[in-house]
Amino acid sequence: MSNRKASTAATISDVAKEAGVSTSTVSYVMSGNRPISKETREIVEAAMRRLKYSPRSSARALASSRSNVLGLVVPLRADVNVGVVMQFVTAVVTTARTFNQDVLLLTQDDAGSIERVTSQSMVDGLVMMDIEARDPRIPVLAKLDKPAVLIGMPDDPRGLSCVDFDFAGASRTAVRHLAELGHRGIAFIGSPPASLRRHATYADRALRGFEEACRELEVTDVSVACEANSKDLARALEKVFAGPEAITALLVHNEGLLPILRENLAAHGRSVPGDISVVVIAPADVATAAFLPWTAVSIPAMDIGRAAVEMVMDRLSLAKPAELRLIAPSLSEGASTAAVR
Amino acid sequence: MSNRKASTAATISDVAKEAGVSTSTVSYVMSGNRPISKETREIVEAAMRRLKYSPRSSARALASSRSNVLGLVVPLRADVNVGVVMQFVTAVVTTARTFNQDVLLLTQDDAGSIERVTSQSMVDGLVMMDIEARDPRIPVLAKLDKPAVLIGMPDDPRGLSCVDFDFAGASRTAVRHLAELGHRGIAFIGSPPASLRRHATYADRALRGFEEACRELEVTDVSVACEANSKDLARALEKVFAGPEAITALLVHNEGLLPILRENLAAHGRSVPGDISVVVIAPADVATAAFLPWTAVSIPAMDIGRAAVEMVMDRLSLAKPAELRLIAPSLSEGASTAAVR
DNA sequence: CTGTTAGCGCGTTCAC
DNA sequence: GTGAACGCGCTAACAG
């Protein structure tokens, strides 16, 4: 019986003694790696409960060469959107728990953290956010013996798994929707200049998709990068409306502008959607939380984060080969688009 | 010499062989727990480099009963500000690295995650954000054998270490500043109702500090909770300005409102600071990133996060007793306050 | 002082 | 269902 002073945490051999079996039996009960008779299993489980046993993760990791931890590299750049980042992080952590994995948080600027956690076997795999077109970390990751999944689509994935929202398709969907409403001049208000300069893949691809769609549909297009503040938005709109083109619609790919967009358009004498239609590319909750919901192509942060974790786990457990996955866009109509008049 | 095919990662005994010493010597070279002659040390270090040795963290953790990982519990509530959360997270991760610790990310809603990671010894200590006045997790934490630090000040810390910004003092500082400018009617626009309802300690304390300061200084006060969106802000301002009191200043403790505050005040026919003075309680970068910088009592997220980690490490390494630490507020004048006219 | 020997920490898994 | 080797690094005790 349980007559021990739990002065120190119970170990597997404490449980074995308490249950009157060997430690290997206890281990097999926990892992299920071998069939154990129902009676024995119940005795062991009761002993574990009585001793409040829980295995030391370090011992387990040492013996099994598995940490059950995933590394997640998050960006801390001023030009990325904290809201979107948090959504991804939440999705990754939540999904990881589903696979009985925990998440170690690594920051972009902590150079060498990737090598560190992987060479010390602190993590079984990695998920990386905010990938650039020619990201210098990709060769590093490709050499590792641990699976890595990129959230983003670099030019050359080097055999790494990648998953991302189809930002180009999102732009195309938005342009097509606006074109069908009769708009023949559309402006793209995009990511901050910094994001474009470093070729963050979401920024690049949304812009390219926009330009291609406009060319195909013979729509006049303007595009302008914009920081997430009122001052820069004013400058951007200035540029958009000062041009010779008659702009009657906007595609906005910059979540931080949404709270101030309507007012700034009003300052230019344009009401939404009466004078100008607006489609945004943003997480669904942000798009609908506005005073009037925006017509939006939503960034499915949860789906992307989930897919990223699934892909790491696939490579880990099933030794699946690398894959590229793009998540299809879908447009939901809000109160910010109307037929051109 | 290094004539081994690095088919599998090097271990400490590989290094020992390569250097012609015993494994304990290698260990002491790494830990510095005992003096090693310069020559030996250099031989060992060279061997480590040649074999690209890095110790398995699980083996190290098993032997030393230290994981070198801190758990960080972050809130994912809709009513907390993602920007502030990210700042804390960044501060905690950055500071943790300073102590050679990594950070495991736990989410609030993952019930039992605290017990799980501590009973499995996955973490050496915990940092918890978003504490409520009578937080149900506090008794749980107090029973653990791992040190925990709360970011927030609960009613009864039960011997846990706590650190927070002095929100009450922040409100007092702001009210005093406004009173000195001659304002005799001040409105407090606070956290979302949800935060107040669950008594998030920052929300409660900022409000209480405001009310006390107004009473002391004999200033007329109104206070209203507010969600971070335009619609609710409109309602809140309605309430503030419809009352019988002559309100000439606002104290805003809700970061999410800042991008839309100026426009909404304009809609009420009030310009800042001509008709109404505004002080905000917000992270410094948010307050200064606005079109015109706000007069602000800044939330020093970096300082708080750093202090939290330092306090966990103190308790871990130095076995220091629990302490309560409040970080003093300081007001920086921006372009949103002026003498009453 | 400097280096070594030996045992430990705790699960996992293969051979019987 | 069990015994025992194993994974890998730490450190107390001991020897030169």
Coordinates of C-alpha atoms in Angstrom, one line a residue, chain B:
Chain B
M1 CA 42.2 12.6 -34.2
S2 CA 38.8 13.0 -35.6
N3 CA 38.5 9.9 -37.7
R4 CA 35.0 9.0 -36.9
K5 CA 32.1 9.2 -39.3
A6 CA 29.7 11.5 -37.5
S7 CA 27.0 9.1 -38.3
T8 CA 25.3 9.9 -35.0
A9 CA 25.7 13.0 -32.8
A10 CA 28.8 13.1 -30.6
T11 CA 28.4 12.4 -26.9
I12 CA 30.5 13.5 -24.0
S13 CA 32.5 10.3 -24.1
D14 CA 33.3 10.8 -27.7
V15 CA 34.8 14.1 -26.8
A16 CA 36.6 12.6 -23.9
K17 CA 38.2 10.0 -26.1
E18 CA 39.0 12.5 -28.8
A19 CA 40.7 14.7 -26.2
G20 CA 42.3 11.8 -24.3
V21 CA 40.7 12.7 -21.0
S22 CA 37.9 11.4 -18.9
T23 CA 34.3 12.4 -19.3
S24 CA 34.3 14.1 -16.0
T25 CA 37.0 16.4 -17.1
V26 CA 34.9 17.3 -20.2
S27 CA 31.9 18.0 -18.0
Y28 CA 33.9 20.2 -15.7
V29 CA 35.2 22.2 -18.7
M30 CA 31.7 22.8 -19.7
S31 CA 30.2 23.7 -16.4
G32 CA 33.2 25.5 -14.9
N33 CA 32.2 23.8 -11.6
R34 CA 35.8 23.0 -11.0
P35 CA 39.1 24.6 -12.1
I36 CA 40.7 22.9 -15.1
S37 CA 44.2 23.7 -16.2
K38 CA 44.4 25.9 -19.2
E39 CA 46.1 23.3 -21.4
T40 CA 43.6 20.6 -20.7
R41 CA 40.7 23.0 -21.2
E42 CA 42.0 24.0 -24.6
I43 CA 42.5 20.4 -25.7
V44 CA 39.0 19.6 -24.6
E45 CA 37.5 22.6 -26.3
A46 CA 39.2 21.8 -29.5
A47 CA 37.9 18.3 -29.4
M48 CA 34.4 19.6 -28.8
R49 CA 34.7 21.9 -31.8
R50 CA 36.1 19.2 -34.0
L51 CA 33.2 16.8 -33.2
K52 CA 30.7 19.7 -33.2
Y53 CA 29.6 18.4 -29.8
S54 CA 26.6 19.8 -28.0
P55 CA 25.2 18.1 -25.0
R56 CA 21.8 16.5 -25.1
S57 CA 19.5 18.7 -23.0
S58 CA 17.5 15.7 -21.8
A59 CA 20.6 14.0 -20.4
R60 CA 21.7 17.2 -18.8
A61 CA 18.2 17.8 -17.3
L62 CA 18.0 14.3 -16.0
A63 CA 21.3 14.4 -14.3
S64 CA 21.0 17.9 -12.9
S65 CA 17.3 18.1 -12.2
R66 CA 17.2 21.3 -14.1
S67 CA 15.5 21.8 -17.5
N68 CA 16.7 25.3 -18.1
V69 CA 13.2 26.0 -19.4
L70 CA 10.7 28.5 -18.0
G71 CA 7.0 28.1 -18.5
L72 CA 5.1 31.2 -19.7
V73 CA 1.3 31.2 -19.4
V74 CA -0.2 33.7 -21.8
P75 CA -3.8 34.8 -22.1
L76 CA -5.7 34.3 -25.3
R77 CA -8.8 36.2 -24.2
A78 CA -10.5 38.5 -26.7
D79 CA -10.6 41.3 -24.1
V80 CA -6.8 41.6 -23.7
N81 CA -4.6 43.5 -25.9
V82 CA -2.5 41.5 -28.2
G83 CA 0.1 44.3 -28.5
V84 CA 0.8 44.4 -24.8
V85 CA 0.8 40.6 -24.6
M86 CA 3.4 40.4 -27.3
Q87 CA 5.6 43.0 -25.6
F88 CA 5.5 41.0 -22.4
V89 CA 6.3 37.8 -24.2
T90 CA 9.2 39.3 -26.0
A91 CA 10.6 40.7 -22.8
V92 CA 10.3 37.4 -21.0
V93 CA 11.9 35.4 -23.8
T94 CA 14.7 37.9 -24.3
T95 CA 15.5 38.1 -20.6
A96 CA 15.2 34.3 -20.1
R97 CA 17.9 33.8 -22.7
T98 CA 20.1 36.1 -20.7
F99 CA 19.9 33.5 -17.9
N100 CA 20.4 30.7 -20.4
Q101 CA 16.8 29.6 -20.1
D102 CA 14.3 28.8 -22.9
V103 CA 10.6 29.5 -22.7
L104 CA 7.8 27.0 -23.1
L105 CA 4.6 28.6 -24.2
L106 CA 1.5 27.6 -22.3
T107 CA -2.0 29.0 -23.0
Q108 CA -4.5 30.0 -20.4
D109 CA -7.3 27.8 -21.6
D110 CA -5.2 24.7 -21.7
A111 CA -6.4 23.6 -18.3
G112 CA -4.0 21.5 -16.4
S113 CA -1.0 22.6 -18.4
I114 CA 0.5 24.1 -15.3
E115 CA 0.4 20.8 -13.4
R116 CA 1.5 18.9 -16.4
V117 CA 4.7 20.8 -17.1
T118 CA 5.6 21.1 -13.5
S119 CA 4.9 17.6 -12.4
Q120 CA 6.9 16.3 -15.4
S121 CA 9.7 18.7 -14.5
M122 CA 9.5 20.2 -18.0
V123 CA 10.0 23.7 -16.5
D124 CA 12.1 25.0 -13.7
G125 CA 9.7 27.8 -13.0
L126 CA 6.6 29.7 -14.2
V127 CA 5.6 33.2 -15.2
M128 CA 2.0 33.9 -15.4
M129 CA 0.3 36.8 -17.1
D130 CA -3.1 38.4 -16.8
I131 CA -3.8 37.7 -13.2
E132 CA -7.2 38.2 -11.7
A133 CA -7.9 39.6 -8.2
R134 CA -8.9 36.2 -6.9
D135 CA -7.3 34.1 -9.5
P136 CA -8.3 30.4 -9.1
R137 CA -4.9 29.4 -10.3
I138 CA -3.1 30.9 -7.3
P139 CA -3.8 28.1 -4.8
V140 CA -2.6 25.7 -7.4
L141 CA 0.6 27.6 -8.0
A142 CA 1.3 28.0 -4.3
K143 CA 1.3 24.2 -3.8
L144 CA 3.8 23.6 -6.6
D145 CA 7.4 22.9 -5.8
K146 CA 8.5 25.2 -8.6
P147 CA 8.8 28.9 -8.2
A148 CA 6.1 31.0 -9.9
V149 CA 5.9 34.7 -10.6
L150 CA 2.7 36.5 -11.3
I151 CA 2.5 39.5 -13.6
G152 CA -0.2 41.2 -11.7
M153 CA -1.2 41.8 -8.1
P154 CA -3.9 39.5 -6.8
D155 CA -5.7 40.2 -3.5
D156 CA -3.9 37.3 -1.8
P157 CA -0.6 36.2 -3.4
R158 CA -0.3 33.3 -1.0
G159 CA 3.4 33.7 -0.8
L160 CA 4.0 33.9 -4.5
S161 CA 6.2 36.5 -6.1
C162 CA 4.4 39.2 -8.0
V163 CA 5.5 42.0 -10.2
D164 CA 3.4 44.6 -12.0
F165 CA 3.2 48.1 -13.2
D166 CA 1.8 50.4 -10.5
F167 CA -1.5 51.0 -12.4
A168 CA -3.1 52.8 -9.5
G169 CA -0.1 55.1 -9.3
A170 CA -0.3 55.6 -13.0
S171 CA -3.8 56.8 -12.7
R172 CA -2.9 59.0 -9.8
T173 CA 0.0 60.5 -11.8
A174 CA -2.2 61.2 -14.7
V175 CA -5.0 62.8 -12.6
R176 CA -2.5 64.9 -10.8
H177 CA -1.0 66.2 -14.1
L178 CA -4.4 67.0 -15.4
A179 CA -5.5 68.7 -12.2
E180 CA -2.4 70.8 -12.3
L181 CA -3.5 71.9 -15.8
G182 CA -6.7 73.1 -14.2
H183 CA -9.0 70.3 -15.2
R184 CA -11.8 69.8 -12.7
G185 CA -13.8 67.1 -14.5
I186 CA -12.1 64.0 -15.8
A187 CA -13.4 60.9 -17.4
F188 CA -11.8 57.5 -17.2
I189 CA -12.2 55.3 -20.3
G190 CA -11.1 51.9 -19.2
S191 CA -10.7 48.3 -20.1
P192 CA -13.4 46.3 -21.7
P193 CA -16.3 45.3 -19.4
A194 CA -15.1 41.7 -19.6
S195 CA -11.8 42.6 -18.1
L196 CA -13.4 44.4 -15.3
R197 CA -15.9 41.7 -14.7
R198 CA -13.3 39.1 -14.1
H199 CA -11.3 41.6 -12.1
A200 CA -8.1 41.5 -14.2
T201 CA -5.8 43.2 -11.8
Y202 CA -4.6 45.9 -14.1
A203 CA -8.1 47.0 -15.0
D204 CA -9.3 47.1 -11.3
R205 CA -6.3 48.9 -10.0
A206 CA -6.1 51.6 -12.7
L207 CA -9.8 52.4 -12.1
R208 CA -9.4 52.4 -8.3
G209 CA -6.4 54.7 -8.5
F210 CA -8.3 57.0 -10.7
E211 CA -11.3 57.2 -8.4
E212 CA -9.1 57.8 -5.3
A213 CA -7.0 60.5 -6.9
C214 CA -10.1 62.3 -8.1
R215 CA -11.6 62.1 -4.6
E216 CA -8.4 63.4 -3.0
L217 CA -8.0 66.3 -5.5
E218 CA -11.7 67.0 -5.5
V219 CA -12.0 66.5 -9.2
T220 CA -15.3 65.4 -10.7
D221 CA -15.0 61.9 -12.1
V222 CA -16.9 59.7 -14.5
S223 CA -15.7 56.2 -15.5
V224 CA -16.8 53.9 -18.3
A225 CA -15.6 50.6 -19.5
C226 CA -15.1 50.3 -23.2
E227 CA -14.4 47.6 -25.8
A228 CA -11.7 48.3 -28.3
N229 CA -13.9 49.2 -31.2
S230 CA -15.4 52.3 -32.7
K231 CA -19.0 51.5 -31.9
D232 CA -18.4 51.0 -28.2
L233 CA -16.2 54.1 -28.0
A234 CA -19.0 56.1 -29.5
R235 CA -21.3 54.8 -26.8
A236 CA -18.8 55.5 -24.1
L237 CA -18.1 59.1 -25.2
E238 CA -21.9 59.7 -25.5
K239 CA -22.2 58.7 -21.9
V240 CA -19.3 60.8 -20.8
F241 CA -20.4 64.0 -22.5
A242 CA -24.1 63.6 -21.9
G243 CA -23.7 63.7 -18.1
P244 CA -24.2 66.8 -16.1
E245 CA -20.5 67.1 -15.3
A246 CA -18.3 69.4 -17.4
I247 CA -15.6 66.9 -18.6
T248 CA -12.5 68.6 -20.0
A249 CA -10.1 65.7 -19.8
L250 CA -9.9 62.0 -20.4
L251 CA -7.7 59.3 -19.0
V252 CA -7.7 56.4 -21.4
H253 CA -6.5 53.0 -20.3
N254 CA -7.2 50.9 -23.4
E255 CA -4.6 50.7 -26.0
G256 CA -6.9 49.5 -28.7
L257 CA -8.8 52.7 -28.7
L258 CA -5.9 55.0 -29.5
P259 CA -6.0 54.7 -33.3
I260 CA -9.6 55.8 -33.4
L261 CA -9.9 58.1 -30.4
R262 CA -9.0 61.4 -32.0
E263 CA -11.5 61.0 -34.8
N264 CA -14.3 60.0 -32.4
L265 CA -13.7 63.0 -30.2
A266 CA -13.8 65.2 -33.3
A267 CA -17.2 63.7 -34.1
H268 CA -18.3 65.0 -30.7
G269 CA -17.0 68.4 -31.7
R270 CA -13.9 68.2 -29.5
S271 CA -10.4 68.7 -30.7
V272 CA -7.4 67.5 -28.7
P273 CA -6.0 69.2 -26.8
G274 CA -7.9 72.4 -27.5
D275 CA -11.3 71.3 -26.2
I276 CA -10.2 68.2 -24.3
S277 CA -7.0 66.9 -22.9
V278 CA -6.1 63.3 -23.1
V279 CA -3.7 61.1 -21.1
V280 CA -3.3 57.5 -22.0
I281 CA -1.9 54.5 -20.2
A282 CA -0.2 52.5 -22.8
P283 CA 3.1 51.1 -24.0
A284 CA 5.5 53.9 -24.9
D285 CA 5.8 52.9 -28.6
V286 CA 2.1 52.8 -29.1
A287 CA 1.7 56.2 -27.4
T288 CA 4.3 57.8 -29.5
A289 CA 3.5 56.0 -32.8
A290 CA 0.3 58.0 -33.2
F291 CA 0.0 60.8 -35.6
L292 CA 0.5 63.2 -32.7
P293 CA 2.1 61.6 -29.7
W294 CA -0.2 61.2 -26.7
T295 CA 0.7 62.4 -23.3
A296 CA 1.2 59.1 -21.7
V297 CA 2.0 57.1 -18.6
S298 CA 3.9 54.3 -20.3
I299 CA 3.5 50.7 -19.4
P300 CA 7.1 49.5 -19.2
A301 CA 6.4 46.0 -20.6
M302 CA 10.1 45.3 -21.0
D303 CA 10.9 46.2 -17.4
I304 CA 8.1 44.1 -16.1
G305 CA 8.9 41.1 -18.2
R306 CA 12.5 41.3 -17.2
A307 CA 11.7 41.7 -13.6
A308 CA 9.4 38.6 -13.7
V309 CA 12.2 36.5 -15.1
E310 CA 14.7 37.9 -12.7
M311 CA 12.4 37.1 -9.8
V312 CA 12.0 33.5 -10.9
M313 CA 15.7 33.0 -11.3
D314 CA 16.4 34.6 -7.9
R315 CA 14.1 32.1 -6.3
L316 CA 15.6 29.3 -8.3
S317 CA 19.3 30.0 -7.9
L318 CA 19.4 32.0 -4.7
A319 CA 16.4 30.5 -3.0
K320 CA 15.3 34.1 -2.3
P321 CA 11.9 34.5 -0.5
A322 CA 8.9 35.7 -2.4
E323 CA 8.6 39.4 -3.0
L324 CA 6.1 41.9 -4.4
R325 CA 7.4 44.5 -6.8
L326 CA 5.6 47.4 -8.2
I327 CA 7.1 49.3 -11.1
A328 CA 6.8 53.1 -10.7
P329 CA 4.9 55.1 -13.3
S330 CA 6.3 58.1 -15.0
L331 CA 4.5 60.5 -17.2
S332 CA 5.8 61.8 -20.5
E333 CA 4.2 64.8 -22.0
G334 CA 3.0 64.6 -25.6
A335 CA 0.7 66.7 -27.7
S336 CA -2.6 65.8 -26.2
T337 CA -2.7 67.8 -23.0
A338 CA -3.1 71.5 -22.4
A339 CA -4.3 73.9 -19.7
V340 CA -8.0 74.1 -19.4
R341 CA -9.5 77.2 -20.9

